[in-house]
C-alpha cells in the first residue's frame, strides 16, 4: 500500500427530509447561485422547497438553469459571469452529477481572472473556489463528495476531467426519495457509472492494498444487488439509498487512497461522449466488458479472478477460468439492466476511432494495463 493523505471534508446529511439543512448556507454569506438542469426539480417540488428555506434565511438567489448532461463550457461561462457581476458568495447545485460538475467549475472560475476552460485543461491553476453545496437527485457520478468535474466543449469535440481539493463540496444533502422519479434508462446508466468508478480504482497495480480492495468488492456487490431492484421498484427506499451511498463511496477517495492508478475506461468513454454526446453510463457499460477481455492475460488473471470470486461468488480454482466467468457475469448484468451492448446500438461507427483513441491514450497513461492508440482502437472495434 502506498503512502497517502486522507481528506474527505464534505459534510453529508443523508436521508429523508434532510433538505432542511440548506439553512446552513447562511454560514457562507447571503448571495447564492442556484444551479440546476432542465426543470425536473420544479416538477418534483424540490425547487420550491429549496427556495423557501433559502428565503427564510434571507438569502438572495440568482439562477443558472438549463445545465445539460455532459455539461458544456458555455454554461460554466454563464455561471462565472453571474458570480462576478453579482458578487456571489456561494454556489448551490440541485441535480445530478452534471449539474454539480458545472457548479464546481463555476465556483472555481469565479475566483479566476481568465477563461474557465483554462481550469478544465490545467487543474493546477485552480487556487481557490467559492463554497460549493449540493442537493443530489441522481445516484451516479459521486460528484457530491469528491474533487472531480467533467466539462465538454462540443465546438472542439473535447470532454475533459479536472480536479482540485478546492472543488470538494462543503456540504451535500442526499435524500434517496429524490431519486424515485429517475427513469429506468438513467437509473441503469447511473449504476453502470458507479460500477465503473469502483472498477477503475479496484484494478490497480499497487500490491497488498487489501483494505481498499475489500471495500471495493463490497461496493460492487451493492450495485449488482440493488441496481435491478431500483429498476423494478423505483420507490424502493433501501435500493435507492444503497445506490446513493455507494455512488459517494465509490469516488470520494476511500478506495483510491494508497492504491492510486490511472483510469482508462473513462478516458475512452469521454471521447465517445465528446464526439457523439451519448449517455456517459451507457458508454461505460458498452466498453467495460471489452476492456476487461483486452486486459485479461497471464499477469492480470489473479486480479480478475479475485473480482470473480469475491464479487460474483464464482467457484473455480483456475484463475484464468474464474476471470472469464467474472467478465461474462459483468456483461450479462449490463444486458439484464437494459443497457446497450454495442457502439452500433448508440449510433457510433468507426469514423473517429483513430483520433478518439489517440486522445484517450494520452489521458490514461499509467493505467492497470498500459494502452496505446492501437490497443484502444481494437477495444472500440470489438465493441462495435
mmCIF file of C-alpha atoms in Angstrom:
data_model
loop_
_atom_site.group_PDB
_atom_site.id
_atom_site.type_symbol
_atom_site.label_atom_id
_atom_site.label_comp_id
_atom_site.label_asym_id
_atom_site.label_seq_id
_atom_site.Cartn_x
_atom_site.Cartn_y
_atom_site.Cartn_z
ATOM 1 C CA UNK A 1 0.000 0.000 0.000
ATOM 2 C CA UNK A 2 1.339 3.451 -0.912
ATOM 3 C CA UNK A 3 1.605 6.488 1.359
ATOM 4 C CA UNK A 4 -1.411 8.768 1.300
ATOM 5 C CA UNK A 5 -3.142 11.728 2.928
ATOM 6 C CA UNK A 6 -6.767 11.145 3.855
ATOM 7 C CA UNK A 7 -9.173 14.084 3.493
ATOM 8 C CA UNK A 8 -12.898 13.899 2.783
ATOM 9 C CA UNK A 9 -14.117 17.229 4.170
ATOM 10 C CA UNK A 10 -17.670 17.237 2.784
ATOM 11 C CA UNK A 11 -20.401 17.231 5.418
ATOM 12 C CA UNK A 12 -23.179 14.814 4.403
ATOM 13 C CA UNK A 13 -26.808 14.992 5.507
ATOM 14 C CA UNK A 14 -28.237 11.636 4.407
ATOM 15 C CA UNK A 15 -31.870 10.521 4.499
ATOM 16 C CA UNK A 16 -35.454 11.699 4.300
ATOM 17 C CA UNK A 17 -36.169 15.390 4.846
ATOM 18 C CA UNK A 18 -32.534 16.441 5.044
ATOM 19 C CA UNK A 19 -33.099 19.392 2.698
ATOM 20 C CA UNK A 20 -33.885 21.397 5.836
ATOM 21 C CA UNK A 21 -30.109 21.677 6.271
ATOM 22 C CA UNK A 22 -29.963 24.165 3.391
ATOM 23 C CA UNK A 23 -30.256 26.688 6.197
ATOM 24 C CA UNK A 24 -26.525 26.059 6.734
ATOM 25 C CA UNK A 25 -25.719 28.001 3.563
ATOM 26 C CA UNK A 26 -26.051 31.200 5.592
ATOM 27 C CA UNK A 27 -22.646 30.319 7.063
ATOM 28 C CA UNK A 28 -21.088 31.310 3.709
ATOM 29 C CA UNK A 29 -22.888 34.611 3.089
ATOM 30 C CA UNK A 30 -26.235 35.692 1.681
ATOM 31 C CA UNK A 31 -25.873 35.591 -2.116
ATOM 32 C CA UNK A 32 -26.239 32.165 -3.706
ATOM 33 C CA UNK A 33 -26.093 30.980 -7.308
ATOM 34 C CA UNK A 34 -28.640 28.169 -7.688
ATOM 35 C CA UNK A 35 -27.624 25.764 -10.466
ATOM 36 C CA UNK A 36 -29.975 23.177 -11.959
ATOM 37 C CA UNK A 37 -30.824 21.374 -15.184
ATOM 38 C CA UNK A 38 -33.936 21.126 -17.308
ATOM 39 C CA UNK A 39 -36.590 21.773 -14.705
ATOM 40 C CA UNK A 40 -37.314 18.332 -13.268
ATOM 41 C CA UNK A 41 -36.569 19.699 -9.796
ATOM 42 C CA UNK A 42 -39.510 22.055 -10.240
ATOM 43 C CA UNK A 43 -41.878 19.233 -11.184
ATOM 44 C CA UNK A 44 -40.709 17.234 -8.174
ATOM 45 C CA UNK A 45 -41.227 20.173 -5.816
ATOM 46 C CA UNK A 46 -37.578 20.262 -4.755
ATOM 47 C CA UNK A 47 -37.043 23.717 -6.259
ATOM 48 C CA UNK A 48 -39.892 25.304 -4.289
ATOM 49 C CA UNK A 49 -38.780 23.622 -1.082
ATOM 50 C CA UNK A 50 -35.198 24.811 -1.510
ATOM 51 C CA UNK A 51 -36.174 28.381 -2.398
ATOM 52 C CA UNK A 52 -38.477 28.565 0.630
ATOM 53 C CA UNK A 53 -35.684 27.529 3.007
ATOM 54 C CA UNK A 54 -33.166 29.897 1.421
ATOM 55 C CA UNK A 55 -35.572 32.842 1.599
ATOM 56 C CA UNK A 56 -36.279 32.089 5.242
ATOM 57 C CA UNK A 57 -32.531 32.616 5.747
ATOM 58 C CA UNK A 58 -32.760 35.960 3.871
ATOM 59 C CA UNK A 59 -30.662 34.616 1.015
ATOM 60 C CA UNK A 60 -30.591 36.460 -2.310
ATOM 61 C CA UNK A 61 -30.961 33.844 -5.057
ATOM 62 C CA UNK A 62 -29.525 34.020 -8.573
ATOM 63 C CA UNK A 63 -30.123 31.192 -11.033
ATOM 64 C CA UNK A 64 -28.188 29.236 -13.639
ATOM 65 C CA UNK A 65 -30.621 26.815 -15.271
ATOM 66 C CA UNK A 66 -30.598 24.540 -18.308
ATOM 67 C CA UNK A 67 -27.364 22.733 -17.432
ATOM 68 C CA UNK A 68 -27.184 19.765 -19.801
ATOM 69 C CA UNK A 69 -25.986 16.196 -19.317
ATOM 70 C CA UNK A 70 -22.304 16.217 -20.294
ATOM 71 C CA UNK A 71 -22.230 19.846 -19.058
ATOM 72 C CA UNK A 72 -20.988 22.398 -21.537
ATOM 73 C CA UNK A 73 -18.377 25.094 -21.058
ATOM 74 C CA UNK A 74 -20.926 27.681 -22.211
ATOM 75 C CA UNK A 75 -22.985 27.062 -19.064
ATOM 76 C CA UNK A 76 -19.869 27.395 -16.932
ATOM 77 C CA UNK A 77 -19.002 30.719 -18.541
ATOM 78 C CA UNK A 78 -22.539 31.989 -17.981
ATOM 79 C CA UNK A 79 -22.364 30.972 -14.317
ATOM 80 C CA UNK A 80 -18.977 32.605 -13.803
ATOM 81 C CA UNK A 81 -20.306 35.820 -15.319
ATOM 82 C CA UNK A 82 -23.287 35.801 -12.937
ATOM 83 C CA UNK A 83 -20.983 35.242 -9.972
ATOM 84 C CA UNK A 84 -18.644 38.069 -10.856
ATOM 85 C CA UNK A 85 -21.356 40.559 -11.785
ATOM 86 C CA UNK A 86 -23.351 39.946 -8.601
ATOM 87 C CA UNK A 87 -20.566 39.257 -6.064
ATOM 88 C CA UNK A 88 -21.967 35.771 -5.383
ATOM 89 C CA UNK A 89 -20.885 34.208 -2.075
ATOM 90 C CA UNK A 90 -21.532 30.506 -2.802
ATOM 91 C CA UNK A 91 -22.828 28.036 -5.381
ATOM 92 C CA UNK A 92 -25.671 25.559 -4.782
ATOM 93 C CA UNK A 93 -26.221 22.693 -7.236
ATOM 94 C CA UNK A 94 -29.519 20.826 -7.191
ATOM 95 C CA UNK A 95 -29.412 17.869 -9.560
ATOM 96 C CA UNK A 96 -27.198 15.031 -10.673
ATOM 97 C CA UNK A 97 -23.509 14.892 -11.390
ATOM 98 C CA UNK A 98 -23.656 17.087 -14.470
ATOM 99 C CA UNK A 99 -25.184 19.965 -12.543
ATOM 100 C CA UNK A 100 -22.737 19.543 -9.657
ATOM 101 C CA UNK A 101 -19.752 19.309 -12.025
ATOM 102 C CA UNK A 102 -20.811 22.521 -13.734
ATOM 103 C CA UNK A 103 -21.306 24.261 -10.389
ATOM 104 C CA UNK A 104 -17.841 23.229 -9.223
ATOM 105 C CA UNK A 105 -16.086 24.785 -12.193
ATOM 106 C CA UNK A 106 -18.307 27.866 -11.910
ATOM 107 C CA UNK A 107 -17.205 28.194 -8.272
ATOM 108 C CA UNK A 108 -13.545 27.908 -9.297
ATOM 109 C CA UNK A 109 -13.946 30.141 -12.335
ATOM 110 C CA UNK A 110 -15.500 32.864 -10.191
ATOM 111 C CA UNK A 111 -12.141 33.108 -8.424
ATOM 112 C CA UNK A 112 -10.060 33.126 -11.618
ATOM 113 C CA UNK A 113 -9.330 36.007 -13.981
ATOM 114 C CA UNK A 114 -9.138 34.044 -17.241
ATOM 115 C CA UNK A 115 -11.472 31.776 -19.213
ATOM 116 C CA UNK A 116 -12.774 28.894 -17.039
ATOM 117 C CA UNK A 117 -11.835 26.407 -19.779
ATOM 118 C CA UNK A 118 -8.247 27.028 -18.628
ATOM 119 C CA UNK A 119 -9.175 25.368 -15.322
ATOM 120 C CA UNK A 120 -10.523 22.314 -17.117
ATOM 121 C CA UNK A 121 -7.343 21.878 -19.150
ATOM 122 C CA UNK A 122 -4.929 22.882 -16.373
ATOM 123 C CA UNK A 123 -6.336 21.894 -12.964
ATOM 124 C CA UNK A 124 -3.288 23.168 -11.070
ATOM 125 C CA UNK A 125 -4.418 26.698 -11.886
ATOM 126 C CA UNK A 126 -7.381 26.248 -9.538
ATOM 127 C CA UNK A 127 -6.150 28.101 -6.457
ATOM 128 C CA UNK A 128 -9.486 28.641 -4.725
ATOM 129 C CA UNK A 129 -13.234 28.392 -5.259
ATOM 130 C CA UNK A 130 -16.440 29.741 -3.808
ATOM 131 C CA UNK A 131 -18.080 27.409 -1.249
ATOM 132 C CA UNK A 132 -19.963 24.622 -3.040
ATOM 133 C CA UNK A 133 -23.159 22.978 -1.780
ATOM 134 C CA UNK A 134 -25.293 20.296 -3.418
ATOM 135 C CA UNK A 135 -28.643 18.537 -3.224
ATOM 136 C CA UNK A 136 -28.344 15.240 -5.086
ATOM 137 C CA UNK A 137 -31.134 13.918 -7.323
ATOM 138 C CA UNK A 138 -29.329 11.152 -9.242
ATOM 139 C CA UNK A 139 -27.005 8.408 -7.998
ATOM 140 C CA UNK A 140 -24.110 8.094 -10.427
ATOM 141 C CA UNK A 141 -21.058 10.324 -10.531
ATOM 142 C CA UNK A 142 -20.286 10.790 -6.841
ATOM 143 C CA UNK A 143 -19.598 14.457 -7.572
ATOM 144 C CA UNK A 144 -21.429 15.378 -4.362
ATOM 145 C CA UNK A 145 -18.463 14.148 -2.315
ATOM 146 C CA UNK A 146 -15.359 14.413 -4.477
ATOM 147 C CA UNK A 147 -12.986 16.889 -6.116
ATOM 148 C CA UNK A 148 -13.691 15.997 -9.751
ATOM 149 C CA UNK A 149 -15.657 17.627 -12.558
ATOM 150 C CA UNK A 150 -16.024 16.810 -16.249
ATOM 151 C CA UNK A 151 -16.814 19.551 -18.758
ATOM 152 C CA UNK A 152 -17.317 19.433 -22.545
ATOM 153 C CA UNK A 153 -16.520 21.869 -25.323
ATOM 154 C CA UNK A 154 -18.515 20.427 -28.212
ATOM 155 C CA UNK A 155 -17.114 23.028 -30.628
ATOM 156 C CA UNK A 156 -13.783 21.200 -30.231
ATOM 157 C CA UNK A 157 -15.195 17.689 -29.602
ATOM 158 C CA UNK A 158 -13.404 17.768 -26.274
ATOM 159 C CA UNK A 159 -14.521 16.391 -22.910
ATOM 160 C CA UNK A 160 -12.038 16.617 -20.067
ATOM 161 C CA UNK A 161 -11.958 15.898 -16.382
ATOM 162 C CA UNK A 162 -10.499 18.396 -13.964
ATOM 163 C CA UNK A 163 -9.923 18.105 -10.228
ATOM 164 C CA UNK A 164 -8.993 20.171 -7.220
ATOM 165 C CA UNK A 165 -9.366 19.873 -3.473
ATOM 166 C CA UNK A 166 -10.812 23.384 -3.648
ATOM 167 C CA UNK A 167 -13.806 21.921 -5.518
ATOM 168 C CA UNK A 168 -14.817 19.422 -2.847
ATOM 169 C CA UNK A 169 -18.318 20.422 -1.733
ATOM 170 C CA UNK A 170 -18.613 21.982 1.701
ATOM 171 C CA UNK A 171 -21.906 20.185 2.321
ATOM 172 C CA UNK A 172 -24.175 17.823 0.371
ATOM 173 C CA UNK A 173 -27.730 16.658 1.012
ATOM 174 C CA UNK A 174 -28.513 13.078 -0.014
ATOM 175 C CA UNK A 175 -32.214 12.178 0.173
ATOM 176 C CA UNK A 176 -32.855 8.843 -1.590
ATOM 177 C CA UNK A 177 -36.510 9.798 -2.114
ATOM 178 C CA UNK A 178 -35.351 12.458 -4.575
ATOM 179 C CA UNK A 179 -34.200 9.668 -6.901
ATOM 180 C CA UNK A 180 -37.571 7.853 -7.047
ATOM 181 C CA UNK A 181 -38.537 9.669 -10.260
ATOM 182 C CA UNK A 182 -35.293 8.872 -12.095
ATOM 183 C CA UNK A 183 -36.093 6.965 -15.304
ATOM 184 C CA UNK A 184 -35.116 3.348 -15.897
ATOM 185 C CA UNK A 185 -32.612 4.461 -18.534
ATOM 186 C CA UNK A 186 -30.887 6.902 -16.176
ATOM 187 C CA UNK A 187 -31.046 4.503 -13.219
ATOM 188 C CA UNK A 188 -29.325 1.816 -15.281
ATOM 189 C CA UNK A 189 -26.765 4.226 -16.724
ATOM 190 C CA UNK A 190 -26.088 5.721 -13.307
ATOM 191 C CA UNK A 191 -25.487 2.283 -11.820
ATOM 192 C CA UNK A 192 -23.069 1.489 -14.664
ATOM 193 C CA UNK A 193 -21.193 4.705 -13.886
ATOM 194 C CA UNK A 194 -20.891 3.752 -10.207
ATOM 195 C CA UNK A 195 -19.616 0.294 -11.168
ATOM 196 C CA UNK A 196 -17.033 1.810 -13.497
ATOM 197 C CA UNK A 197 -15.785 4.221 -10.820
ATOM 198 C CA UNK A 198 -15.242 1.306 -8.465
ATOM 199 C CA UNK A 199 -13.540 -0.831 -11.115
ATOM 200 C CA UNK A 200 -11.220 1.997 -12.185
ATOM 201 C CA UNK A 201 -9.916 2.092 -8.598
ATOM 202 C CA UNK A 202 -10.125 -1.650 -7.951
ATOM 203 C CA UNK A 203 -7.938 -2.709 -10.876
ATOM 204 C CA UNK A 204 -4.725 -1.239 -9.527
ATOM 205 C CA UNK A 205 -1.097 -2.301 -9.772
ATOM 206 C CA UNK A 206 -0.462 -1.436 -6.129
ATOM 207 C CA UNK A 207 0.138 -4.671 -4.266
ATOM 208 C CA UNK A 208 -1.400 -5.622 -0.917
ATOM 209 C CA UNK A 209 -3.879 -2.740 -0.759
ATOM 210 C CA UNK A 210 -6.337 -5.249 0.670
ATOM 211 C CA UNK A 211 -8.470 -2.835 2.687
ATOM 212 C CA UNK A 212 -9.250 -0.819 -0.436
ATOM 213 C CA UNK A 213 -9.919 -3.989 -2.444
ATOM 214 C CA UNK A 214 -12.329 -5.442 0.102
ATOM 215 C CA UNK A 215 -14.195 -2.128 0.345
ATOM 216 C CA UNK A 216 -14.436 -2.013 -3.453
ATOM 217 C CA UNK A 217 -15.763 -5.557 -3.706
ATOM 218 C CA UNK A 218 -18.473 -4.791 -1.166
ATOM 219 C CA UNK A 219 -19.490 -1.684 -3.083
ATOM 220 C CA UNK A 220 -19.664 -3.654 -6.335
ATOM 221 C CA UNK A 221 -21.881 -6.293 -4.719
ATOM 222 C CA UNK A 222 -24.198 -3.480 -3.620
ATOM 223 C CA UNK A 223 -24.526 -2.254 -7.209
ATOM 224 C CA UNK A 224 -25.168 -5.713 -8.594
ATOM 225 C CA UNK A 225 -27.774 -6.370 -5.892
ATOM 226 C CA UNK A 226 -29.686 -3.104 -5.816
ATOM 227 C CA UNK A 227 -29.484 -1.915 -9.450
ATOM 228 C CA UNK A 228 -32.137 -4.368 -10.688
ATOM 229 C CA UNK A 229 -34.307 -3.702 -7.624
ATOM 230 C CA UNK A 230 -34.315 0.048 -8.331
ATOM 231 C CA UNK A 231 -35.333 -0.665 -11.936
ATOM 232 C CA UNK A 232 -38.270 -2.850 -10.921
ATOM 233 C CA UNK A 233 -39.284 -0.884 -7.825
ATOM 234 C CA UNK A 234 -38.374 2.782 -8.413
ATOM 235 C CA UNK A 235 -39.648 3.834 -4.987
ATOM 236 C CA UNK A 236 -37.823 1.128 -3.034
ATOM 237 C CA UNK A 237 -36.104 3.258 -0.401
ATOM 238 C CA UNK A 238 -33.464 0.706 0.552
ATOM 239 C CA UNK A 239 -32.408 0.154 -3.057
ATOM 240 C CA UNK A 240 -32.199 3.871 -3.797
ATOM 241 C CA UNK A 241 -30.413 4.586 -0.503
ATOM 242 C CA UNK A 242 -27.790 1.885 -1.027
ATOM 243 C CA UNK A 243 -27.101 3.001 -4.595
ATOM 244 C CA UNK A 244 -26.850 6.633 -3.494
ATOM 245 C CA UNK A 245 -24.348 5.954 -0.712
ATOM 246 C CA UNK A 246 -22.396 3.516 -2.868
ATOM 247 C CA UNK A 247 -22.017 6.202 -5.545
ATOM 248 C CA UNK A 248 -20.499 8.578 -2.988
ATOM 249 C CA UNK A 249 -18.163 5.967 -1.514
ATOM 250 C CA UNK A 250 -17.021 4.837 -4.976
ATOM 251 C CA UNK A 251 -15.157 8.012 -5.818
ATOM 252 C CA UNK A 252 -14.636 10.075 -2.658
ATOM 253 C CA UNK A 253 -11.109 8.671 -2.212
ATOM 254 C CA UNK A 254 -11.951 5.906 0.259
ATOM 255 C CA UNK A 255 -10.974 3.094 -2.128
ATOM 256 C CA UNK A 256 -8.412 5.142 -4.010
ATOM 257 C CA UNK A 257 -6.095 6.481 -1.305
ATOM 258 C CA UNK A 258 -2.974 4.347 -1.066
ATOM 259 C CA UNK A 259 -3.824 2.341 -4.186
ATOM 260 C CA UNK A 260 -3.796 5.047 -6.839
ATOM 261 C CA UNK A 261 -3.880 4.065 -10.505
ATOM 262 C CA UNK A 262 -4.649 5.973 -13.701
ATOM 263 C CA UNK A 263 -8.138 5.395 -15.092
ATOM 264 C CA UNK A 264 -8.566 4.046 -18.611
ATOM 265 C CA UNK A 265 -12.219 3.173 -19.381
ATOM 266 C CA UNK A 266 -13.364 6.691 -18.520
ATOM 267 C CA UNK A 267 -10.900 8.396 -20.888
ATOM 268 C CA UNK A 268 -12.054 6.020 -23.644
ATOM 269 C CA UNK A 269 -15.702 6.811 -22.959
ATOM 270 C CA UNK A 270 -15.135 10.551 -22.662
ATOM 271 C CA UNK A 271 -14.075 10.532 -26.292
ATOM 272 C CA UNK A 272 -17.312 8.792 -27.292
ATOM 273 C CA UNK A 273 -19.316 11.436 -25.404
ATOM 274 C CA UNK A 274 -17.222 14.278 -26.828
ATOM 275 C CA UNK A 275 -17.894 13.247 -30.409
ATOM 276 C CA UNK A 276 -21.390 11.777 -30.102
ATOM 277 C CA UNK A 277 -22.798 13.253 -26.838
ATOM 278 C CA UNK A 278 -24.079 9.849 -25.719
ATOM 279 C CA UNK A 279 -25.152 8.978 -22.170
ATOM 280 C CA UNK A 280 -21.948 8.514 -20.175
ATOM 281 C CA UNK A 281 -23.044 5.438 -18.231
ATOM 282 C CA UNK A 282 -24.239 3.673 -21.369
ATOM 283 C CA UNK A 283 -20.852 4.188 -22.993
ATOM 284 C CA UNK A 284 -19.135 2.765 -19.914
ATOM 285 C CA UNK A 285 -21.423 -0.281 -19.902
ATOM 286 C CA UNK A 286 -20.521 -0.985 -23.534
ATOM 287 C CA UNK A 287 -16.762 -0.574 -23.075
ATOM 288 C CA UNK A 288 -16.174 -2.167 -19.670
ATOM 289 C CA UNK A 289 -16.525 -5.868 -20.605
ATOM 290 C CA UNK A 290 -14.412 -5.321 -23.738
ATOM 291 C CA UNK A 291 -11.706 -3.576 -21.728
ATOM 292 C CA UNK A 292 -11.777 -6.466 -19.248
ATOM 293 C CA UNK A 293 -11.303 -9.010 -22.024
ATOM 294 C CA UNK A 294 -8.436 -6.988 -23.506
ATOM 295 C CA UNK A 295 -6.753 -6.502 -20.116
ATOM 296 C CA UNK A 296 -7.006 -10.164 -19.118
ATOM 297 C CA UNK A 297 -3.713 -12.010 -19.522
ATOM 298 C CA UNK A 298 -1.474 -14.341 -17.524
ATOM 299 C CA UNK A 299 -0.168 -11.441 -15.424
ATOM 300 C CA UNK A 300 -3.576 -9.928 -14.607
ATOM 301 C CA UNK A 301 -5.679 -13.088 -14.273
ATOM 302 C CA UNK A 302 -5.188 -13.138 -10.489
ATOM 303 C CA UNK A 303 -6.939 -9.767 -10.108
ATOM 304 C CA UNK A 304 -9.854 -10.638 -12.376
ATOM 305 C CA UNK A 305 -10.131 -13.958 -10.528
ATOM 306 C CA UNK A 306 -10.368 -12.081 -7.210
ATOM 307 C CA UNK A 307 -13.116 -9.973 -8.754
ATOM 308 C CA UNK A 308 -14.987 -13.060 -9.971
ATOM 309 C CA UNK A 309 -14.738 -14.977 -6.708
ATOM 310 C CA UNK A 310 -15.279 -12.129 -4.236
ATOM 311 C CA UNK A 311 -17.950 -10.210 -6.156
ATOM 312 C CA UNK A 312 -19.738 -12.835 -8.265
ATOM 313 C CA UNK A 313 -19.144 -15.829 -5.963
ATOM 314 C CA UNK A 314 -17.527 -17.765 -8.812
ATOM 315 C CA UNK A 315 -16.187 -21.129 -7.639
ATOM 316 C CA UNK A 316 -13.223 -22.091 -9.804
ATOM 317 C CA UNK A 317 -9.647 -22.722 -8.669
ATOM 318 C CA UNK A 318 -8.183 -21.822 -12.048
ATOM 319 C CA UNK A 319 -7.514 -18.062 -12.159
ATOM 320 C CA UNK A 320 -7.975 -17.648 -15.911
ATOM 321 C CA UNK A 321 -11.192 -19.661 -15.999
ATOM 322 C CA UNK A 322 -12.571 -17.822 -12.966
ATOM 323 C CA UNK A 323 -11.643 -14.475 -14.506
ATOM 324 C CA UNK A 324 -13.518 -15.277 -17.720
ATOM 325 C CA UNK A 325 -16.589 -16.256 -15.710
ATOM 326 C CA UNK A 326 -16.480 -12.948 -13.864
ATOM 327 C CA UNK A 327 -16.267 -10.979 -17.096
ATOM 328 C CA UNK A 328 -19.178 -12.955 -18.544
ATOM 329 C CA UNK A 329 -21.228 -12.161 -15.415
ATOM 330 C CA UNK A 330 -20.465 -8.467 -15.860
ATOM 331 C CA UNK A 331 -21.594 -8.431 -19.475
ATOM 332 C CA UNK A 332 -24.768 -10.328 -18.612
ATOM 333 C CA UNK A 333 -25.535 -7.901 -15.796
ATOM 334 C CA UNK A 334 -25.393 -4.866 -18.078
ATOM 335 C CA UNK A 335 -27.652 -6.699 -20.525
ATOM 336 C CA UNK A 336 -30.098 -7.503 -17.702
ATOM 337 C CA UNK A 337 -30.166 -3.804 -16.797
ATOM 338 C CA UNK A 338 -31.323 -2.984 -20.338
ATOM 339 C CA UNK A 339 -28.126 -1.137 -21.237
ATOM 340 C CA UNK A 340 -26.871 -1.033 -24.847
ATOM 341 C CA UNK A 341 -24.392 -3.755 -25.705
ATOM 342 C CA UNK A 342 -22.560 -2.286 -28.693
ATOM 343 C CA UNK A 343 -21.374 1.061 -30.015
ATOM 344 C CA UNK A 344 -23.611 0.475 -33.020
ATOM 345 C CA UNK A 345 -26.576 0.445 -30.616
ATOM 346 C CA UNK A 346 -25.873 4.088 -29.741
ATOM 347 C CA UNK A 347 -25.119 5.244 -33.293
ATOM 348 C CA UNK A 348 -21.318 5.126 -33.238
ATOM 349 C CA UNK A 349 -19.240 3.890 -36.167
ATOM 350 C CA UNK A 350 -15.512 3.787 -36.976
ATOM 351 C CA UNK A 351 -15.257 7.299 -38.398
ATOM 352 C CA UNK A 352 -13.410 8.924 -35.485
ATOM 353 C CA UNK A 353 -11.772 5.881 -33.913
ATOM 354 C CA UNK A 354 -8.209 6.980 -34.682
ATOM 355 C CA UNK A 355 -8.496 10.480 -33.258
ATOM 356 C CA UNK A 356 -10.565 9.319 -30.259
ATOM 357 C CA UNK A 357 -8.110 6.541 -29.487
ATOM 358 C CA UNK A 358 -5.102 8.864 -29.598
ATOM 359 C CA UNK A 359 -6.726 11.360 -27.241
ATOM 360 C CA UNK A 360 -7.835 8.575 -24.891
ATOM 361 C CA UNK A 361 -4.334 7.072 -24.854
ATOM 362 C CA UNK A 362 -2.911 10.447 -23.868
ATOM 363 C CA UNK A 363 -5.341 10.535 -20.939
ATOM 364 C CA UNK A 364 -4.814 7.070 -19.453
ATOM 365 C CA UNK A 365 -1.062 6.710 -19.062
ATOM 366 C CA UNK A 366 -0.201 4.619 -16.028
ATOM 367 C CA UNK A 367 -3.363 2.512 -16.032
ATOM 368 C CA UNK A 368 -3.667 -1.094 -14.784
ATOM 369 C CA UNK A 369 -2.735 -2.416 -18.241
ATOM 370 C CA UNK A 370 -0.900 0.096 -20.462
ATOM 371 C CA UNK A 371 -2.939 1.088 -23.525
ATOM 372 C CA UNK A 372 -1.637 2.735 -26.669
ATOM 373 C CA UNK A 373 -3.665 4.135 -29.549
ATOM 374 C CA UNK A 374 -3.772 0.810 -31.394
ATOM 375 C CA UNK A 375 -4.939 -1.025 -28.276
ATOM 376 C CA UNK A 376 -7.817 1.394 -27.793
ATOM 377 C CA UNK A 377 -8.831 1.185 -31.456
ATOM 378 C CA UNK A 378 -9.000 -2.583 -31.050
ATOM 379 C CA UNK A 379 -11.237 -2.196 -27.977
ATOM 380 C CA UNK A 380 -13.526 0.196 -29.868
ATOM 381 C CA UNK A 381 -13.674 -2.222 -32.805
ATOM 382 C CA UNK A 382 -14.504 -5.151 -30.525
ATOM 383 C CA UNK A 383 -17.335 -3.064 -29.053
ATOM 384 C CA UNK A 384 -18.951 -2.391 -32.451
#
